[in-house]
Amino acid sequence: MSQKRFERGPGNPPGRARNWRAFYKTGALAAAGALTLSAVGTGGILTVPAAHAATDLPGMHQSGITVKAPPARAFGDWSMWLGSLNLNGAAGGPTAFCFDVGIPAGPAGSGAVGSLGNPQLNYAIQKYQGDPANHPALAYLAHQEADPKFNAPWNGNGAPYANLRDSSDPQMPAVRAQAAAMLADARANSGPYSAQPKLSVDASGRGGTVTSTELVSAAGNKLSGFPARAVLNGPAVWSVTNSQAVNLRTGDQLSFAATGNGTVSVTLTIDAPGVSATTYSVPGFQNLLVAGGARPAAGTSADAKVIIDFQPVASSTARRYVEGGQPLVDVLHVNTSTGNTNDWAFVDGGSVPARFDVDWYYSQVKLTPAAQVPSTAVKVASGTGTATAPGDITVTADKTADKAGYYYPVARFSKAAQPAELQQYFGADWTAGFNDPNEETIQKYQPEVATKASIIENGKVHDVVTVTGNEPGKELSVTTDLVLTSAAPVAGGTDAAPPDAEVIGTVTTKVTGNGEFRTAAVEVPWEKIVVEKWAKGQTANLYFSEKINGTESTMAWDGKELLPNETVPIEKPSIVTKASENGTVPPVAHDIGMISGTIPSGTGIKVTTKVNQYKFDDSTDGSAQAVCANPTWTSTDQDVTTTGEITYPSHTIAHKGTYGYVEELNLTIDKGQGKGPFTAQLHKGNCGEKNETIIAFPETVTVTPNKPALMINTGFAPTSAPEAGPNGPLLIAGASTLALALLAGAGLFYRRHFDNRGAKTPGEYPDDHAE
């Protein structure tokens, strides 16, 4: 319904003031004063003569008229006071109206006894009682709305009472018309009341206006002019007070300004007319009606978003690891600088978008956190993402990871990068720190190792590793296994170790960055090689196998097995000898040996060689049968430390005949700690080899035949059995030697004890047989 203000009431004489302020104040005083009454109050029927009315209730009449209101079926006219009364019996007291007829007038007694829930009657009294000229009509309206006998004239039974409805008093038409106008006003504008304020935010979102501040009646009419108080809820203040509360009158429109970013509402409280009148009386006397006091009506508007400006910020979580060719990704955890999600700007029904830029910087090595991007970091990629509220957004770089190393995303917000029309809503530029928590992406390095095994030095072997592909300056641990096997090296290596592979030792080498590094040396297991490989006729190879455990920034690596460069062949040593030429008795003979293979070495390890001479028979024509029984001469032991040529001591052959040499190669390992030594025969030559024979001719012989091609005796004389099989090692433990001797064609095994053979004179060993 259209907005209305209270106008001058019907019947109000021209020039007589009346307004809602007086209406509200008088009603409030009437309600307050009624609670302390002790004086006599009256109203109702006033019988003829009228002069007695004033004398019967002195000081009670306030404003009104006396009208004739005869009872039905009764003679004569009764006079009735139609107007207001002083409730407390004194002039100027609270205004009261009677609404009972046929009940004696009397004192108000102890005060309020009830209420009359008639919002329209209460509205009319509160609004119009401020002007005494309105009191006759208000009194008439009180009887019309509240007097049960108004529409039920006396029917002749019992005591008669005045009939105000049917009164023909000439004053009544004007009174009735005025009362009807008051009732029509009350029906449109009485309560119960409500407050329905609204907030209108301007286009910038930085302020607005409160509207719909009128008091709304039960019929929906909006009433202005009532005292009210408006309180802003949220980050805003009233422009007129620079505070969140302001006094106003209903119908006013006030502006407000935002003090922050968030949600704002307004609560409006109006001092509205009451909806119930208060009744006063004591039992047996008339009831008097006093208007009820003001009754607040309150309402709160819907929320509205307001802003000043806000600062978007973000932390981020980058993808921890990335492989070559994969995208660089950063997840921004967006918020405002205050951490209050309500601070995000909201304009024209939507959130203000904030664009974030992310730059990725690359470094070969790990960099420490810093406020600024270090000069050593190189920008390699960029990306953007837009947030419309606090939360997560994913930003993908315009380039992929293309090399091993460290990638650092740095997020930033720039006002200049935002649309021009939105820049006013942002506080300032913002940039994240370099290498903030969770903002490091690693493409792992792939280190590899190329190796070259060393030669055996003093019984030990080491590996030289060349590391490539490692992070610069990164320390790695290269684990190297030294493996014993009979398998031969394989070009390019194998993924799996051979079936008989046995790890002899493991060393760990710390390497930093890339380059060439030497591993710790590992002792060669000579005893194991002799027993488990050479004694069984197997070859022996030692090879290195490397691996690298992964780190935060490097991938694991596992090398190949049996690579040729990483293999050290351990060849069983042997001797090929050549005796000196034939000669005439007494020739000076000797034997020269060529040692090949791998000579065991190291602390407590000793390799020796000696040669035994055997006389086959006295023949000098090359027909001798090779028989190696008891040696006719034995050289002293010669130390062997390397391969190559060795010349055994010379000696004189005193008697003619055919002689043969058999060489030996023996190993002794001092095991220390009170343990007996480990001994083994590594090699023993065959009896009767052509190059190892020599003929001592008698002096009368003038033609010297070549060395005879004798039938090689792969064994020795069975009566003495001094040697092992051809080139077969003889293993010795403690004081005794267990020898495996393979006799060609016979397969016989012999055991012998080595006896020391002493020389009779240095360099001279005469034959045991005389001419």
PDB file of N, CA and C in Angstrom, residues 659-732:
ATOM      1  N   TYR A 659     120.062 -87.285 -19.333  1.00  0.00           N
ATOM      2  CA  TYR A 659     119.468 -86.706 -18.114  1.00  0.00           C
ATOM      3  C   TYR A 659     118.222 -85.882 -18.488  1.00  0.00           C
ATOM      4  N   GLY A 660     117.272 -85.819 -17.553  1.00  0.00           N
ATOM      5  CA  GLY A 660     116.082 -84.989 -17.761  1.00  0.00           C
ATOM      6  C   GLY A 660     115.787 -84.111 -16.540  1.00  0.00           C
ATOM      7  N   TYR A 661     115.147 -82.949 -16.821  1.00  0.00           N
ATOM      8  CA  TYR A 661     114.801 -82.005 -15.742  1.00  0.00           C
ATOM      9  C   TYR A 661     113.279 -81.957 -15.573  1.00  0.00           C
ATOM     10  N   VAL A 662     112.839 -81.852 -14.346  1.00  0.00           N
ATOM     11  CA  VAL A 662     111.417 -81.652 -14.027  1.00  0.00           C
ATOM     12  C   VAL A 662     111.310 -80.467 -13.059  1.00  0.00           C
ATOM     13  N   GLU A 663     110.562 -79.412 -13.491  1.00  0.00           N
ATOM     14  CA  GLU A 663     110.450 -78.185 -12.688  1.00  0.00           C
ATOM     15  C   GLU A 663     109.201 -78.231 -11.799  1.00  0.00           C
ATOM     16  N   GLU A 664     109.223 -77.464 -10.710  1.00  0.00           N
ATOM     17  CA  GLU A 664     108.089 -77.360  -9.786  1.00  0.00           C
ATOM     18  C   GLU A 664     107.817 -75.875  -9.470  1.00  0.00           C
ATOM     19  N   LEU A 665     106.514 -75.578  -9.157  1.00  0.00           N
ATOM     20  CA  LEU A 665     106.120 -74.237  -8.702  1.00  0.00           C
ATOM     21  C   LEU A 665     105.233 -74.427  -7.479  1.00  0.00           C
ATOM     22  N   ASN A 666     105.643 -73.899  -6.341  1.00  0.00           N
ATOM     23  CA  ASN A 666     104.959 -74.160  -5.080  1.00  0.00           C
ATOM     24  C   ASN A 666     104.508 -72.858  -4.417  1.00  0.00           C
ATOM     25  N   LEU A 667     103.429 -72.965  -3.676  1.00  0.00           N
ATOM     26  CA  LEU A 667     102.828 -71.800  -2.993  1.00  0.00           C
ATOM     27  C   LEU A 667     102.760 -72.068  -1.505  1.00  0.00           C
ATOM     28  N   THR A 668     103.108 -71.033  -0.711  1.00  0.00           N
ATOM     29  CA  THR A 668     102.968 -71.093   0.740  1.00  0.00           C
ATOM     30  C   THR A 668     102.282 -69.812   1.220  1.00  0.00           C
ATOM     31  N   ILE A 669     101.228 -70.003   2.028  1.00  0.00           N
ATOM     32  CA  ILE A 669     100.499 -68.840   2.583  1.00  0.00           C
ATOM     33  C   ILE A 669     100.587 -68.922   4.093  1.00  0.00           C
ATOM     34  N   ASP A 670     101.226 -67.934   4.680  1.00  0.00           N
ATOM     35  CA  ASP A 670     101.323 -67.861   6.134  1.00  0.00           C
ATOM     36  C   ASP A 670      99.989 -67.319   6.667  1.00  0.00           C
ATOM     37  N   LYS A 671      99.243 -68.147   7.381  1.00  0.00           N
ATOM     38  CA  LYS A 671      97.917 -67.758   7.863  1.00  0.00           C
ATOM     39  C   LYS A 671      97.961 -67.059   9.210  1.00  0.00           C
ATOM     40  N   GLY A 672      99.129 -67.076   9.852  1.00  0.00           N
ATOM     41  CA  GLY A 672      99.299 -66.324  11.080  1.00  0.00           C
ATOM     42  C   GLY A 672      98.460 -66.839  12.227  1.00  0.00           C
ATOM     43  N   GLN A 673      98.551 -66.123  13.380  1.00  0.00           N
ATOM     44  CA  GLN A 673      97.753 -66.402  14.563  1.00  0.00           C
ATOM     45  C   GLN A 673      97.843 -67.861  14.984  1.00  0.00           C
ATOM     46  N   GLY A 674      99.058 -68.423  14.895  1.00  0.00           N
ATOM     47  CA  GLY A 674      99.271 -69.778  15.355  1.00  0.00           C
ATOM     48  C   GLY A 674      98.734 -70.858  14.452  1.00  0.00           C
ATOM     49  N   LYS A 675      98.262 -70.514  13.280  1.00  0.00           N
ATOM     50  CA  LYS A 675      97.719 -71.503  12.361  1.00  0.00           C
ATOM     51  C   LYS A 675      98.828 -72.003  11.446  1.00  0.00           C
ATOM     52  N   GLY A 676      98.702 -73.257  11.038  1.00  0.00           N
ATOM     53  CA  GLY A 676      99.672 -73.792  10.110  1.00  0.00           C
ATOM     54  C   GLY A 676      99.542 -73.149   8.750  1.00  0.00           C
ATOM     55  N   PRO A 677     100.622 -73.102   7.995  1.00  0.00           N
ATOM     56  CA  PRO A 677     100.561 -72.458   6.684  1.00  0.00           C
ATOM     57  C   PRO A 677      99.758 -73.301   5.695  1.00  0.00           C
ATOM     58  N   PHE A 678      99.273 -72.628   4.705  1.00  0.00           N
ATOM     59  CA  PHE A 678      98.617 -73.309   3.583  1.00  0.00           C
ATOM     60  C   PHE A 678      99.651 -73.460   2.496  1.00  0.00           C
ATOM     61  N   THR A 679      99.834 -74.728   1.989  1.00  0.00           N
ATOM     62  CA  THR A 679     100.810 -74.977   0.930  1.00  0.00           C
ATOM     63  C   THR A 679     100.137 -75.700  -0.217  1.00  0.00           C
ATOM     64  N   ALA A 680     100.619 -75.445  -1.398  1.00  0.00           N
ATOM     65  CA  ALA A 680     100.078 -76.104  -2.584  1.00  0.00           C
ATOM     66  C   ALA A 680     101.126 -76.100  -3.670  1.00  0.00           C
ATOM     67  N   GLN A 681     101.136 -77.181  -4.466  1.00  0.00           N
ATOM     68  CA  GLN A 681     101.998 -77.233  -5.644  1.00  0.00           C
ATOM     69  C   GLN A 681     101.187 -76.716  -6.819  1.00  0.00           C
ATOM     70  N   LEU A 682     101.647 -75.629  -7.384  1.00  0.00           N
ATOM     71  CA  LEU A 682     100.899 -74.985  -8.472  1.00  0.00           C
ATOM     72  C   LEU A 682     101.233 -75.608  -9.826  1.00  0.00           C
ATOM     73  N   HIS A 683     102.429 -76.148  -9.952  1.00  0.00           N
ATOM     74  CA  HIS A 683     102.816 -76.697 -11.264  1.00  0.00           C
ATOM     75  C   HIS A 683     103.954 -77.691 -11.070  1.00  0.00           C
ATOM     76  N   LYS A 684     103.948 -78.775 -11.890  1.00  0.00           N
ATOM     77  CA  LYS A 684     105.074 -79.711 -11.961  1.00  0.00           C
ATOM     78  C   LYS A 684     105.194 -80.185 -13.399  1.00  0.00           C
ATOM     79  N   GLY A 685     106.411 -80.106 -13.938  1.00  0.00           N
ATOM     80  CA  GLY A 685     106.619 -80.467 -15.323  1.00  0.00           C
ATOM     81  C   GLY A 685     106.552 -81.967 -15.563  1.00  0.00           C
ATOM     82  N   ASN A 686     106.522 -82.368 -16.834  1.00  0.00           N
ATOM     83  CA  ASN A 686     106.501 -83.787 -17.230  1.00  0.00           C
ATOM     84  C   ASN A 686     107.921 -84.351 -17.304  1.00  0.00           C
ATOM     85  N   CYS A 687     107.982 -85.595 -17.080  1.00  0.00           N
ATOM     86  CA  CYS A 687     109.277 -86.298 -17.133  1.00  0.00           C
ATOM     87  C   CYS A 687     109.583 -86.667 -18.585  1.00  0.00           C
ATOM     88  N   GLY A 688     110.737 -86.218 -19.084  1.00  0.00           N
ATOM     89  CA  GLY A 688     111.170 -86.614 -20.414  1.00  0.00           C
ATOM     90  C   GLY A 688     110.857 -85.630 -21.509  1.00  0.00           C
ATOM     91  N   GLU A 689     110.496 -84.409 -21.180  1.00  0.00           N
ATOM     92  CA  GLU A 689     110.262 -83.409 -22.220  1.00  0.00           C
ATOM     93  C   GLU A 689     111.559 -83.200 -23.016  1.00  0.00           C
ATOM     94  N   LYS A 690     111.456 -83.090 -24.365  1.00  0.00           N
ATOM     95  CA  LYS A 690     112.637 -82.991 -25.229  1.00  0.00           C
ATOM     96  C   LYS A 690     113.514 -81.821 -24.855  1.00  0.00           C
ATOM     97  N   ASN A 691     112.867 -80.655 -24.619  1.00  0.00           N
ATOM     98  CA  ASN A 691     113.659 -79.468 -24.315  1.00  0.00           C
ATOM     99  C   ASN A 691     114.268 -79.520 -22.922  1.00  0.00           C
ATOM    100  N   GLU A 692     113.841 -80.506 -22.160  1.00  0.00           N
ATOM    101  CA  GLU A 692     114.319 -80.565 -20.788  1.00  0.00           C
ATOM    102  C   GLU A 692     115.281 -81.767 -20.588  1.00  0.00           C
ATOM    103  N   THR A 693     115.839 -82.261 -21.684  1.00  0.00           N
ATOM    104  CA  THR A 693     116.837 -83.343 -21.594  1.00  0.00           C
ATOM    105  C   THR A 693     118.216 -82.838 -22.018  1.00  0.00           C
ATOM    106  N   ILE A 694     119.216 -83.526 -21.517  1.00  0.00           N
ATOM    107  CA  ILE A 694     120.591 -83.187 -21.860  1.00  0.00           C
ATOM    108  C   ILE A 694     121.410 -84.481 -21.855  1.00  0.00           C
ATOM    109  N   ILE A 695     122.334 -84.625 -22.873  1.00  0.00           N
ATOM    110  CA  ILE A 695     123.178 -85.834 -22.966  1.00  0.00           C
ATOM    111  C   ILE A 695     124.619 -85.443 -22.626  1.00  0.00           C
ATOM    112  N   ALA A 696     125.157 -86.199 -21.695  1.00  0.00           N
ATOM    113  CA  ALA A 696     126.576 -86.010 -21.350  1.00  0.00           C
ATOM    114  C   ALA A 696     127.389 -87.090 -22.085  1.00  0.00           C
ATOM    115  N   PHE A 697     128.154 -86.710 -23.147  1.00  0.00           N
ATOM    116  CA  PHE A 697     128.903 -87.653 -23.950  1.00  0.00           C
ATOM    117  C   PHE A 697     130.260 -87.951 -23.309  1.00  0.00           C
ATOM    118  N   PRO A 698     130.732 -89.177 -23.618  1.00  0.00           N
ATOM    119  CA  PRO A 698     132.112 -89.440 -23.189  1.00  0.00           C
ATOM    120  C   PRO A 698     133.083 -88.609 -24.024  1.00  0.00           C
ATOM    121  N   GLU A 699     134.280 -88.507 -23.575  1.00  0.00           N
ATOM    122  CA  GLU A 699     135.214 -87.599 -24.242  1.00  0.00           C
ATOM    123  C   GLU A 699     135.602 -88.084 -25.633  1.00  0.00           C
ATOM    124  N   THR A 700     135.470 -89.440 -25.891  1.00  0.00           N
ATOM    125  CA  THR A 700     135.888 -89.979 -27.171  1.00  0.00           C
ATOM    126  C   THR A 700     134.866 -89.725 -28.267  1.00  0.00           C
ATOM    127  N   VAL A 701     133.668 -89.321 -27.877  1.00  0.00           N
ATOM    128  CA  VAL A 701     132.623 -89.098 -28.878  1.00  0.00           C
ATOM    129  C   VAL A 701     132.946 -87.813 -29.615  1.00  0.00           C
ATOM    130  N   THR A 702     132.942 -87.945 -30.943  1.00  0.00           N
ATOM    131  CA  THR A 702     133.235 -86.746 -31.725  1.00  0.00           C
ATOM    132  C   THR A 702     132.007 -86.133 -32.352  1.00  0.00           C
ATOM    133  N   VAL A 703     130.887 -86.892 -32.497  1.00  0.00           N
ATOM    134  CA  VAL A 703     129.639 -86.370 -33.102  1.00  0.00           C
ATOM    135  C   VAL A 703     128.580 -86.286 -32.015  1.00  0.00           C
ATOM    136  N   THR A 704     128.006 -85.133 -31.928  1.00  0.00           N
ATOM    137  CA  THR A 704     126.980 -84.927 -30.887  1.00  0.00           C
ATOM    138  C   THR A 704     125.593 -84.928 -31.527  1.00  0.00           C
ATOM    139  N   PRO A 705     124.771 -85.965 -31.217  1.00  0.00           N
ATOM    140  CA  PRO A 705     123.406 -85.955 -31.805  1.00  0.00           C
ATOM    141  C   PRO A 705     122.537 -84.875 -31.150  1.00  0.00           C
ATOM    142  N   ASN A 706     121.444 -84.625 -31.844  1.00  0.00           N
ATOM    143  CA  ASN A 706     120.465 -83.681 -31.249  1.00  0.00           C
ATOM    144  C   ASN A 706     119.874 -84.273 -29.987  1.00  0.00           C
ATOM    145  N   LYS A 707     119.171 -83.403 -29.278  1.00  0.00           N
ATOM    146  CA  LYS A 707     118.488 -83.892 -28.081  1.00  0.00           C
ATOM    147  C   LYS A 707     117.485 -84.947 -28.499  1.00  0.00           C
ATOM    148  N   PRO A 708     117.450 -86.042 -27.778  1.00  0.00           N
ATOM    149  CA  PRO A 708     116.544 -87.134 -28.203  1.00  0.00           C
ATOM    150  C   PRO A 708     115.082 -86.790 -27.971  1.00  0.00           C
ATOM    151  N   ALA A 709     114.255 -87.332 -28.864  1.00  0.00           N
ATOM    152  CA  ALA A 709     112.796 -87.212 -28.675  1.00  0.00           C
ATOM    153  C   ALA A 709     112.335 -88.440 -27.948  1.00  0.00           C
ATOM    154  N   LEU A 710     112.389 -88.363 -26.634  1.00  0.00           N
ATOM    155  CA  LEU A 710     112.067 -89.506 -25.814  1.00  0.00           C
ATOM    156  C   LEU A 710     110.559 -89.690 -25.680  1.00  0.00           C
ATOM    157  N   MET A 711     110.174 -90.861 -25.294  1.00  0.00           N
ATOM    158  CA  MET A 711     108.771 -91.126 -24.932  1.00  0.00           C
ATOM    159  C   MET A 711     108.530 -90.453 -23.589  1.00  0.00           C
ATOM    160  N   ILE A 712     107.648 -89.459 -23.611  1.00  0.00           N
ATOM    161  CA  ILE A 712     107.417 -88.682 -22.381  1.00  0.00           C
ATOM    162  C   ILE A 712     106.722 -89.541 -21.359  1.00  0.00           C
ATOM    163  N   ASN A 713     107.288 -89.574 -20.201  1.00  0.00           N
ATOM    164  CA  ASN A 713     106.687 -90.307 -19.083  1.00  0.00           C
ATOM    165  C   ASN A 713     105.824 -89.329 -18.298  1.00  0.00           C
ATOM    166  N   THR A 714     104.519 -89.522 -18.459  1.00  0.00           N
ATOM    167  CA  THR A 714     103.609 -88.591 -17.764  1.00  0.00           C
ATOM    168  C   THR A 714     103.536 -88.874 -16.289  1.00  0.00           C
ATOM    169  N   GLY A 715     104.159 -89.949 -15.879  1.00  0.00           N
ATOM    170  CA  GLY A 715     104.216 -90.246 -14.463  1.00  0.00           C
ATOM    171  C   GLY A 715     105.662 -90.345 -14.052  1.00  0.00           C
ATOM    172  N   PHE A 716     105.870 -91.014 -12.938  1.00  0.00           N
ATOM    173  CA  PHE A 716     107.216 -91.185 -12.432  1.00  0.00           C
ATOM    174  C   PHE A 716     107.381 -92.626 -11.996  1.00  0.00           C
ATOM    175  N   ALA A 717     108.614 -93.008 -11.669  1.00  0.00           N
ATOM    176  CA  ALA A 717     108.873 -94.397 -11.288  1.00  0.00           C
ATOM    177  C   ALA A 717     107.972 -94.801 -10.150  1.00  0.00           C
ATOM    178  N   PRO A 718     107.269 -95.909 -10.302  1.00  0.00           N
ATOM    179  CA  PRO A 718     106.301 -96.276  -9.279  1.00  0.00           C
ATOM    180  C   PRO A 718     106.907 -96.602  -7.943  1.00  0.00           C
ATOM    181  N   THR A 719     108.184 -96.898  -7.913  1.00  0.00           N
ATOM    182  CA  THR A 719     108.769 -97.238  -6.617  1.00  0.00           C
ATOM    183  C   THR A 719     108.935 -96.025  -5.726  1.00  0.00           C
ATOM    184  N   SER A 720     109.031 -94.872  -6.348  1.00  0.00           N
ATOM    185  CA  SER A 720     109.239 -93.677  -5.525  1.00  0.00           C
ATOM    186  C   SER A 720     108.046 -92.732  -5.539  1.00  0.00           C
ATOM    187  N   ALA A 721     107.279 -92.687  -6.668  1.00  0.00           N
ATOM    188  CA  ALA A 721     106.078 -91.830  -6.798  1.00  0.00           C
ATOM    189  C   ALA A 721     106.257 -90.444  -6.196  1.00  0.00           C
ATOM    190  N   PRO A 722     107.194 -89.665  -6.691  1.00  0.00           N
ATOM    191  CA  PRO A 722     107.465 -88.390  -6.025  1.00  0.00           C
ATOM    192  C   PRO A 722     106.601 -87.212  -6.492  1.00  0.00           C
ATOM    193  N   GLU A 723     105.929 -87.352  -7.630  1.00  0.00           N
ATOM    194  CA  GLU A 723     105.308 -86.158  -8.205  1.00  0.00           C
ATOM    195  C   GLU A 723     103.809 -86.322  -8.396  1.00  0.00           C
ATOM    196  N   ALA A 724     103.117 -85.166  -8.613  1.00  0.00           N
ATOM    197  CA  ALA A 724     101.707 -85.178  -9.004  1.00  0.00           C
ATOM    198  C   ALA A 724     101.634 -85.328 -10.504  1.00  0.00           C
ATOM    199  N   GLY A 725     100.398 -85.337 -11.034  1.00  0.00           N
ATOM    200  CA  GLY A 725     100.184 -85.455 -12.465  1.00  0.00           C
ATOM    201  C   GLY A 725     100.723 -84.251 -13.198  1.00  0.00           C
ATOM    202  N   PRO A 726     100.603 -84.275 -14.508  1.00  0.00           N
ATOM    203  CA  PRO A 726     101.201 -83.196 -15.311  1.00  0.00           C
ATOM    204  C   PRO A 726     100.575 -81.854 -14.961  1.00  0.00           C
ATOM    205  N   ASN A 727     101.444 -80.951 -14.540  1.00  0.00           N
ATOM    206  CA  ASN A 727     101.012 -79.591 -14.216  1.00  0.00           C
ATOM    207  C   ASN A 727      99.925 -79.533 -13.160  1.00  0.00           C
ATOM    208  N   GLY A 728      99.660 -80.624 -12.478  1.00  0.00           N
ATOM    209  CA  GLY A 728      98.601 -80.626 -11.464  1.00  0.00           C
ATOM    210  C   GLY A 728      99.128 -80.121 -10.144  1.00  0.00           C
ATOM    211  N   PRO A 729      98.369 -79.293  -9.402  1.00  0.00           N
ATOM    212  CA  PRO A 729      98.835 -78.751  -8.125  1.00  0.00           C
ATOM    213  C   PRO A 729      98.768 -79.823  -7.060  1.00  0.00           C
ATOM    214  N   LEU A 730      99.704 -79.769  -6.186  1.00  0.00           N
ATOM    215  CA  LEU A 730      99.723 -80.652  -5.040  1.00  0.00           C
ATOM    216  C   LEU A 730      99.376 -79.813  -3.828  1.00  0.00           C
ATOM    217  N   LEU A 731      98.252 -80.141  -3.134  1.00  0.00           N
ATOM    218  CA  LEU A 731      97.797 -79.338  -2.008  1.00  0.00           C
ATOM    219  C   LEU A 731      98.413 -79.873  -0.741  1.00  0.00           C
ATOM    220  N   ILE A 732      98.964 -79.014   0.058  1.00  0.00           N
ATOM    221  CA  ILE A 732      99.661 -79.421   1.267  1.00  0.00           C
ATOM    222  C   ILE A 732      99.031 -78.710   2.437  1.00  0.00           C
TER     223      ILE A 732
END
